[in-house]
PDB file of C-alpha atoms in Angstrom:
ATOM      1  CA  MET Y1339      64.704  22.438 -23.281  1.00 70.00           C
ATOM      2  CA  GLN Y1340      63.620  25.995 -24.041  1.00 76.00           C
ATOM      3  CA  LYS Y1341      62.067  27.856 -21.107  1.00 84.00           C
ATOM      4  CA  ILE Y1342      59.823  30.904 -21.413  1.00 87.00           C
ATOM      5  CA  ASP Y1343      59.156  32.955 -18.280  1.00 90.00           C
ATOM      6  CA  LEU Y1344      55.544  34.140 -18.437  1.00 93.00           C
ATOM      7  CA  SER Y1345      55.618  36.097 -15.193  1.00 94.00           C
ATOM      8  CA  GLY Y1346      54.862  39.783 -15.465  1.00 95.00           C
ATOM      9  CA  LEU Y1347      51.985  41.926 -16.657  1.00 97.00           C
ATOM     10  CA  TRP Y1348      48.866  40.128 -17.925  1.00 97.00           C
ATOM     11  CA  ARG Y1349      45.493  41.443 -19.115  1.00 98.00           C
ATOM     12  CA  THR Y1350      42.584  40.094 -17.072  1.00 97.00           C
ATOM     13  CA  TYR Y1351      38.804  39.968 -16.989  1.00 97.00           C
ATOM     14  CA  LEU Y1352      36.817  38.980 -13.893  1.00 97.00           C
ATOM     15  CA  ASP Y1353      33.724  37.090 -15.057  1.00 97.00           C
ATOM     16  CA  ALA Y1354      31.161  36.824 -12.242  1.00 95.00           C
ATOM     17  CA  ASP Y1355      28.636  35.339 -14.712  1.00 94.00           C
ATOM     18  CA  LYS Y1356      30.979  32.435 -15.577  1.00 94.00           C
ATOM     19  CA  LEU Y1357      30.513  32.650 -19.335  1.00 90.00           C
ATOM     20  CA  ASP Y1358      31.717  29.753 -21.478  1.00 85.00           C
ATOM     21  CA  ALA Y1359      33.388  31.861 -24.164  1.00 89.00           C
ATOM     22  CA  LEU Y1360      36.632  33.778 -24.352  1.00 93.00           C
ATOM     23  CA  PRO Y1361      36.132  37.429 -23.405  1.00 95.00           C
ATOM     24  CA  VAL Y1362      36.350  40.024 -26.147  1.00 94.00           C
ATOM     25  CA  ILE Y1363      38.017  42.596 -23.880  1.00 96.00           C
ATOM     26  CA  TYR Y1364      40.295  42.291 -20.874  1.00 97.00           C
ATOM     27  CA  PRO Y1365      39.844  45.629 -19.095  1.00 97.00           C
ATOM     28  CA  ASP Y1366      42.172  45.093 -16.119  1.00 97.00           C
ATOM     29  CA  GLU Y1367      45.831  44.262 -15.569  1.00 97.00           C
ATOM     30  CA  ILE Y1368      47.561  42.022 -13.050  1.00 97.00           C
ATOM     31  CA  HIS Y1369      51.150  41.087 -12.330  1.00 97.00           C
ATOM     32  CA  LEU Y1370      51.576  37.308 -12.181  1.00 94.00           C
ATOM     33  CA  PRO Y1371      52.446  35.482 -10.112  1.00 93.00           C
ATOM     34  CA  GLY Y1372      49.992  37.128  -7.768  1.00 92.00           C
ATOM     35  CA  THR Y1373      46.362  37.119  -6.721  1.00 92.00           C
ATOM     36  CA  THR Y1374      43.375  39.118  -7.871  1.00 93.00           C
ATOM     37  CA  SER Y1375      42.927  40.328  -4.286  1.00 92.00           C
ATOM     38  CA  ALA Y1376      46.515  41.581  -4.000  1.00 92.00           C
ATOM     39  CA  ALA Y1377      46.047  43.353  -7.358  1.00 95.00           C
ATOM     40  CA  GLY Y1378      42.983  45.157  -5.972  1.00 95.00           C
ATOM     41  CA  LEU Y1379      40.641  43.409  -8.408  1.00 96.00           C
ATOM     42  CA  GLY Y1380      37.113  42.435  -7.419  1.00 94.00           C
ATOM     43  CA  PRO Y1381      34.784  44.032  -4.896  1.00 93.00           C
ATOM     44  CA  GLU Y1382      36.131  45.044  -1.503  1.00 92.00           C
ATOM     45  CA  ASN Y1383      35.597  42.372   1.117  1.00 90.00           C
ATOM     46  CA  PRO Y1384      33.508  43.864   3.951  1.00 88.00           C
ATOM     47  CA  ALA Y1385      34.223  40.789   6.126  1.00 85.00           C
ATOM     48  CA  ARG Y1386      37.866  41.743   6.692  1.00 72.00           C
ATOM     49  CA  GLU Y1387      38.757  41.046  10.288  1.00 77.00           C
ATOM     50  CA  THR Y1388      41.862  41.944  12.255  1.00 77.00           C
ATOM     51  CA  TYR Y1389      44.101  38.966  13.106  1.00 78.00           C
ATOM     52  CA  PHE Y1390      42.526  36.708  10.481  1.00 79.00           C
ATOM     53  CA  LEU Y1391      43.691  35.856   6.974  1.00 82.00           C
ATOM     54  CA  THR Y1392      40.992  37.416   4.837  1.00 86.00           C
ATOM     55  CA  ASP Y1393      41.328  38.806   1.330  1.00 87.00           C
ATOM     56  CA  ALA Y1394      40.956  42.556   0.954  1.00 88.00           C
ATOM     57  CA  HIS Y1395      39.052  41.929  -2.301  1.00 91.00           C
ATOM     58  CA  LYS Y1396      36.728  38.974  -2.686  1.00 88.00           C
ATOM     59  CA  PHE Y1397      35.748  37.616  -6.080  1.00 90.00           C
ATOM     60  CA  GLU Y1398      33.810  34.509  -7.027  1.00 90.00           C
ATOM     61  CA  GLY Y1399      33.559  33.531 -10.660  1.00 93.00           C
ATOM     62  CA  TYR Y1400      35.950  32.989 -13.548  1.00 94.00           C
ATOM     63  CA  ALA Y1401      39.166  34.954 -13.844  1.00 95.00           C
ATOM     64  CA  TRP Y1402      40.366  35.140 -17.448  1.00 96.00           C
ATOM     65  CA  PHE Y1403      44.010  36.027 -18.149  1.00 96.00           C
ATOM     66  CA  MET Y1404      45.558  36.902 -21.502  1.00 96.00           C
ATOM     67  CA  ARG Y1405      49.113  37.520 -22.577  1.00 95.00           C
ATOM     68  CA  THR Y1406      50.929  37.708 -25.887  1.00 93.00           C
ATOM     69  CA  PHE Y1407      54.374  36.128 -26.166  1.00 89.00           C
ATOM     70  CA  GLU Y1408      56.740  34.825 -28.821  1.00 85.00           C
ATOM     71  CA  SER Y1409      57.212  31.058 -28.695  1.00 82.00           C
ATOM     72  CA  GLY Y1410      59.500  30.327 -31.592  1.00 79.00           C
ATOM     73  CA  ASP Y1411      58.973  27.090 -33.519  1.00 83.00           C
ATOM     74  CA  TRP Y1412      57.110  24.515 -31.400  1.00 81.00           C
ATOM     75  CA  GLN Y1413      56.323  22.205 -34.289  1.00 84.00           C
ATOM     76  CA  ASN Y1414      56.841  18.534 -33.307  1.00 87.00           C
ATOM     77  CA  MET Y1415      57.891  19.552 -29.788  1.00 85.00           C
ATOM     78  CA  GLN Y1416      56.439  18.511 -26.461  1.00 86.00           C
ATOM     79  CA  VAL Y1417      55.360  21.590 -24.482  1.00 84.00           C
ATOM     80  CA  GLU Y1418      54.806  21.757 -20.739  1.00 87.00           C
ATOM     81  CA  LEU Y1419      52.995  24.561 -18.922  1.00 88.00           C
ATOM     82  CA  THR Y1420      53.455  24.799 -15.168  1.00 88.00           C
ATOM     83  CA  LEU Y1421      50.872  26.707 -13.119  1.00 88.00           C
ATOM     84  CA  GLU Y1422      50.924  27.243  -9.382  1.00 86.00           C
ATOM     85  CA  ARG Y1423      47.987  27.415  -6.978  1.00 83.00           C
ATOM     86  CA  THR Y1424      45.257  27.370  -9.589  1.00 87.00           C
ATOM     87  CA  ARG Y1425      41.808  25.929  -9.498  1.00 84.00           C
ATOM     88  CA  LYS Y1426      40.206  24.335 -12.529  1.00 88.00           C
ATOM     89  CA  THR Y1427      42.112  25.768 -15.476  1.00 92.00           C
ATOM     90  CA  THR Y1428      41.524  25.758 -19.224  1.00 93.00           C
ATOM     91  CA  VAL Y1429      44.319  26.954 -21.495  1.00 93.00           C
ATOM     92  CA  PHE Y1430      43.810  28.576 -24.887  1.00 93.00           C
ATOM     93  CA  LEU Y1431      46.561  29.168 -27.435  1.00 88.00           C
ATOM     94  CA  ASP Y1432      45.783  31.479 -30.345  1.00 88.00           C
ATOM     95  CA  GLY Y1433      42.102  31.368 -29.320  1.00 90.00           C
ATOM     96  CA  LYS Y1434      41.904  27.552 -29.411  1.00 92.00           C
ATOM     97  CA  GLU Y1435      41.491  25.365 -26.360  1.00 92.00           C
ATOM     98  CA  VAL Y1436      44.491  23.137 -25.741  1.00 87.00           C
TER      99      VAL Y1436
END
């Protein structure tokens, strides 16, 4: 089985309006694995309290991530994508929903 490590730098777009189409631009960057809050993305969370687990940056909406990678020949192969700690997720490959 061929394994491709997709961790590293990704382009991202925080979509507070929850649009149903792929973004045209991805203006921010994030290192994955990681969180948008740890990356400093999204508005600052004014509710931060000492001694409680609160995110420094709070964001509600869709977070779109984009990365280019070389896959080789996947024709007639079963492909598995493993994601950790995600919510509802839709995956697109070459702009098409898979």
